[in-house]
């Protein structure tokens, strides 16, 4: 890896740590990465269905604490093309 790649990974890990401290959770679906508040309601819905369904429900309800991140197509899960 190049020096820039290693530095980018370190910055990403630091940003993820900030999200954790702020009480946020990231949920990936295909090429999208969503962030939402990791409150009791979200955790309960994850247990009853899945994290993907829970975050999609929040997005569809325009939940104030839920946002889709711009990933610039560097994020791909198993369903991403």
mmCIF file with all atom_site columns, C-alpha atoms in Angstrom:
data_model
loop_
_atom_site.group_PDB
_atom_site.id
_atom_site.type_symbol
_atom_site.label_atom_id
_atom_site.label_alt_id
_atom_site.label_comp_id
_atom_site.label_asym_id
_atom_site.label_entity_id
_atom_site.label_seq_id
_atom_site.pdbx_PDB_ins_code
_atom_site.Cartn_x
_atom_site.Cartn_y
_atom_site.Cartn_z
_atom_site.occupancy
_atom_site.B_iso_or_equiv
_atom_site.pdbx_formal_charge
_atom_site.auth_seq_id
_atom_site.auth_comp_id
_atom_site.auth_asym_id
_atom_site.auth_atom_id
_atom_site.pdbx_PDB_model_num
ATOM 1  C CA . UNK A 1 1  ? 0.000   0.000  0.000  1.00 0.00 ? 1  UNK A CA 1
ATOM 2  C CA . UNK A 1 2  ? 1.055   3.535  -0.630 1.00 0.00 ? 2  UNK A CA 1
ATOM 3  C CA . UNK A 1 3  ? 1.575   6.082  2.121  1.00 0.00 ? 3  UNK A CA 1
ATOM 4  C CA . UNK A 1 4  ? -1.636  7.872  1.026  1.00 0.00 ? 4  UNK A CA 1
ATOM 5  C CA . UNK A 1 5  ? -3.634  4.639  1.231  1.00 0.00 ? 5  UNK A CA 1
ATOM 6  C CA . UNK A 1 6  ? -2.368  3.867  4.723  1.00 0.00 ? 6  UNK A CA 1
ATOM 7  C CA . UNK A 1 7  ? -3.172  7.415  5.851  1.00 0.00 ? 7  UNK A CA 1
ATOM 8  C CA . UNK A 1 8  ? -6.672  7.190  4.342  1.00 0.00 ? 8  UNK A CA 1
ATOM 9  C CA . UNK A 1 9  ? -7.319  3.989  6.294  1.00 0.00 ? 9  UNK A CA 1
ATOM 10 C CA . UNK A 1 10 ? -6.158  5.608  9.533  1.00 0.00 ? 10 UNK A CA 1
ATOM 11 C CA . UNK A 1 11 ? -8.451  8.592  8.944  1.00 0.00 ? 11 UNK A CA 1
ATOM 12 C CA . UNK A 1 12 ? -11.396 6.310  8.178  1.00 0.00 ? 12 UNK A CA 1
ATOM 13 C CA . UNK A 1 13 ? -10.797 4.324  11.363 1.00 0.00 ? 13 UNK A CA 1
ATOM 14 C CA . UNK A 1 14 ? -10.630 7.564  13.363 1.00 0.00 ? 14 UNK A CA 1
ATOM 15 C CA . UNK A 1 15 ? -13.909 8.742  11.805 1.00 0.00 ? 15 UNK A CA 1
ATOM 16 C CA . UNK A 1 16 ? -15.568 5.428  12.675 1.00 0.00 ? 16 UNK A CA 1
ATOM 17 C CA . UNK A 1 17 ? -14.402 5.804  16.276 1.00 0.00 ? 17 UNK A CA 1
ATOM 18 C CA . UNK A 1 18 ? -15.981 9.290  16.360 1.00 0.00 ? 18 UNK A CA 1
ATOM 19 C CA . UNK A 1 19 ? -19.256 7.824  15.083 1.00 0.00 ? 19 UNK A CA 1
ATOM 20 C CA . UNK A 1 20 ? -19.196 5.194  17.817 1.00 0.00 ? 20 UNK A CA 1
ATOM 21 C CA . UNK A 1 21 ? -18.565 7.801  20.525 1.00 0.00 ? 21 UNK A CA 1
ATOM 22 C CA . UNK A 1 22 ? -21.420 9.918  19.140 1.00 0.00 ? 22 UNK A CA 1
ATOM 23 C CA . UNK A 1 23 ? -23.864 6.999  19.385 1.00 0.00 ? 23 UNK A CA 1
ATOM 24 C CA . UNK A 1 24 ? -24.195 6.427  15.661 1.00 0.00 ? 24 UNK A CA 1
ATOM 25 C CA . UNK A 1 25 ? -24.325 3.208  13.680 1.00 0.00 ? 25 UNK A CA 1
ATOM 26 C CA . UNK A 1 26 ? -23.497 2.599  10.010 1.00 0.00 ? 26 UNK A CA 1
ATOM 27 C CA . UNK A 1 27 ? -25.532 0.217  7.870  1.00 0.00 ? 27 UNK A CA 1
ATOM 28 C CA . UNK A 1 28 ? -24.406 -0.756 4.381  1.00 0.00 ? 28 UNK A CA 1
ATOM 29 C CA . UNK A 1 29 ? -26.805 -1.779 1.638  1.00 0.00 ? 29 UNK A CA 1
ATOM 30 C CA . UNK A 1 30 ? -25.400 -2.461 -1.846 1.00 0.00 ? 30 UNK A CA 1
ATOM 31 C CA . UNK A 1 31 ? -23.401 0.689  -2.701 1.00 0.00 ? 31 UNK A CA 1
ATOM 32 C CA . UNK A 1 32 ? -25.045 2.879  -0.045 1.00 0.00 ? 32 UNK A CA 1
ATOM 33 C CA . UNK A 1 33 ? -23.854 3.536  3.465  1.00 0.00 ? 33 UNK A CA 1
ATOM 34 C CA . UNK A 1 34 ? -26.450 4.880  5.888  1.00 0.00 ? 34 UNK A CA 1
ATOM 35 C CA . UNK A 1 35 ? -25.878 6.376  9.322  1.00 0.00 ? 35 UNK A CA 1
ATOM 36 C CA . UNK A 1 36 ? -28.473 6.572  12.081 1.00 0.00 ? 36 UNK A CA 1
ATOM 37 C CA . UNK A 1 37 ? -28.750 7.105  15.803 1.00 0.00 ? 37 UNK A CA 1
ATOM 38 C CA . UNK A 1 38 ? -28.133 3.843  17.656 1.00 0.00 ? 38 UNK A CA 1
ATOM 39 C CA . UNK A 1 39 ? -31.007 4.349  20.087 1.00 0.00 ? 39 UNK A CA 1
ATOM 40 C CA . UNK A 1 40 ? -33.157 1.726  21.835 1.00 0.00 ? 40 UNK A CA 1
ATOM 41 C CA . UNK A 1 41 ? -35.817 1.930  19.135 1.00 0.00 ? 41 UNK A CA 1
ATOM 42 C CA . UNK A 1 42 ? -33.306 1.133  16.396 1.00 0.00 ? 42 UNK A CA 1
ATOM 43 C CA . UNK A 1 43 ? -31.767 -1.730 18.362 1.00 0.00 ? 43 UNK A CA 1
ATOM 44 C CA . UNK A 1 44 ? -35.220 -3.200 19.057 1.00 0.00 ? 44 UNK A CA 1
ATOM 45 C CA . UNK A 1 45 ? -36.157 -3.052 15.380 1.00 0.00 ? 45 UNK A CA 1
ATOM 46 C CA . UNK A 1 46 ? -32.843 -4.677 14.424 1.00 0.00 ? 46 UNK A CA 1
ATOM 47 C CA . UNK A 1 47 ? -33.626 -7.563 16.762 1.00 0.00 ? 47 UNK A CA 1
ATOM 48 C CA . UNK A 1 48 ? -37.112 -8.018 15.314 1.00 0.00 ? 48 UNK A CA 1
ATOM 49 C CA . UNK A 1 49 ? -36.104 -7.740 11.640 1.00 0.00 ? 49 UNK A CA 1
ATOM 50 C CA . UNK A 1 50 ? -32.602 -6.640 10.586 1.00 0.00 ? 50 UNK A CA 1
ATOM 51 C CA . UNK A 1 51 ? -30.345 -3.607 10.605 1.00 0.00 ? 51 UNK A CA 1
ATOM 52 C CA . UNK A 1 52 ? -31.015 -3.123 6.885  1.00 0.00 ? 52 UNK A CA 1
ATOM 53 C CA . UNK A 1 53 ? -34.792 -3.154 7.351  1.00 0.00 ? 53 UNK A CA 1
ATOM 54 C CA . UNK A 1 54 ? -34.559 -0.889 10.385 1.00 0.00 ? 54 UNK A CA 1
ATOM 55 C CA . UNK A 1 55 ? -32.488 1.760  8.617  1.00 0.00 ? 55 UNK A CA 1
ATOM 56 C CA . UNK A 1 56 ? -34.654 1.578  5.482  1.00 0.00 ? 56 UNK A CA 1
ATOM 57 C CA . UNK A 1 57 ? -37.765 2.108  7.628  1.00 0.00 ? 57 UNK A CA 1
ATOM 58 C CA . UNK A 1 58 ? -36.148 5.176  9.131  1.00 0.00 ? 58 UNK A CA 1
ATOM 59 C CA . UNK A 1 59 ? -35.174 6.514  5.715  1.00 0.00 ? 59 UNK A CA 1
ATOM 60 C CA . UNK A 1 60 ? -38.697 5.973  4.386  1.00 0.00 ? 60 UNK A CA 1
ATOM 61 C CA . UNK A 1 61 ? -40.122 7.761  7.439  1.00 0.00 ? 61 UNK A CA 1
ATOM 62 C CA . UNK A 1 62 ? -37.677 10.688 6.967  1.00 0.00 ? 62 UNK A CA 1
ATOM 63 C CA . UNK A 1 63 ? -36.251 10.021 10.445 1.00 0.00 ? 63 UNK A CA 1
ATOM 64 C CA . UNK A 1 64 ? -34.404 13.134 11.604 1.00 0.00 ? 64 UNK A CA 1
ATOM 65 C CA . UNK A 1 65 ? -31.392 11.140 12.849 1.00 0.00 ? 65 UNK A CA 1
ATOM 66 C CA . UNK A 1 66 ? -30.828 9.108  9.678  1.00 0.00 ? 66 UNK A CA 1
ATOM 67 C CA . UNK A 1 67 ? -28.703 10.061 6.691  1.00 0.00 ? 67 UNK A CA 1
ATOM 68 C CA . UNK A 1 68 ? -27.279 8.448  3.551  1.00 0.00 ? 68 UNK A CA 1
ATOM 69 C CA . UNK A 1 69 ? -23.554 9.077  3.204  1.00 0.00 ? 69 UNK A CA 1
ATOM 70 C CA . UNK A 1 70 ? -21.857 9.952  -0.057 1.00 0.00 ? 70 UNK A CA 1
ATOM 71 C CA . UNK A 1 71 ? -19.442 7.038  -0.529 1.00 0.00 ? 71 UNK A CA 1
ATOM 72 C CA . UNK A 1 72 ? -18.087 8.045  -3.945 1.00 0.00 ? 72 UNK A CA 1
ATOM 73 C CA . UNK A 1 73 ? -18.559 4.373  -4.881 1.00 0.00 ? 73 UNK A CA 1
ATOM 74 C CA . UNK A 1 74 ? -15.695 3.189  -2.687 1.00 0.00 ? 74 UNK A CA 1
ATOM 75 C CA . UNK A 1 75 ? -18.128 1.240  -0.522 1.00 0.00 ? 75 UNK A CA 1
ATOM 76 C CA . UNK A 1 76 ? -19.485 -2.020 -1.944 1.00 0.00 ? 76 UNK A CA 1
ATOM 77 C CA . UNK A 1 77 ? -21.112 -4.827 -0.016 1.00 0.00 ? 77 UNK A CA 1
ATOM 78 C CA . UNK A 1 78 ? -21.921 -8.247 -1.449 1.00 0.00 ? 78 UNK A CA 1
ATOM 79 C CA . UNK A 1 79 ? -24.909 -6.779 -3.316 1.00 0.00 ? 79 UNK A CA 1
ATOM 80 C CA . UNK A 1 80 ? -22.989 -3.843 -4.755 1.00 0.00 ? 80 UNK A CA 1
ATOM 81 C CA . UNK A 1 81 ? -22.001 -3.780 -8.398 1.00 0.00 ? 81 UNK A CA 1
#
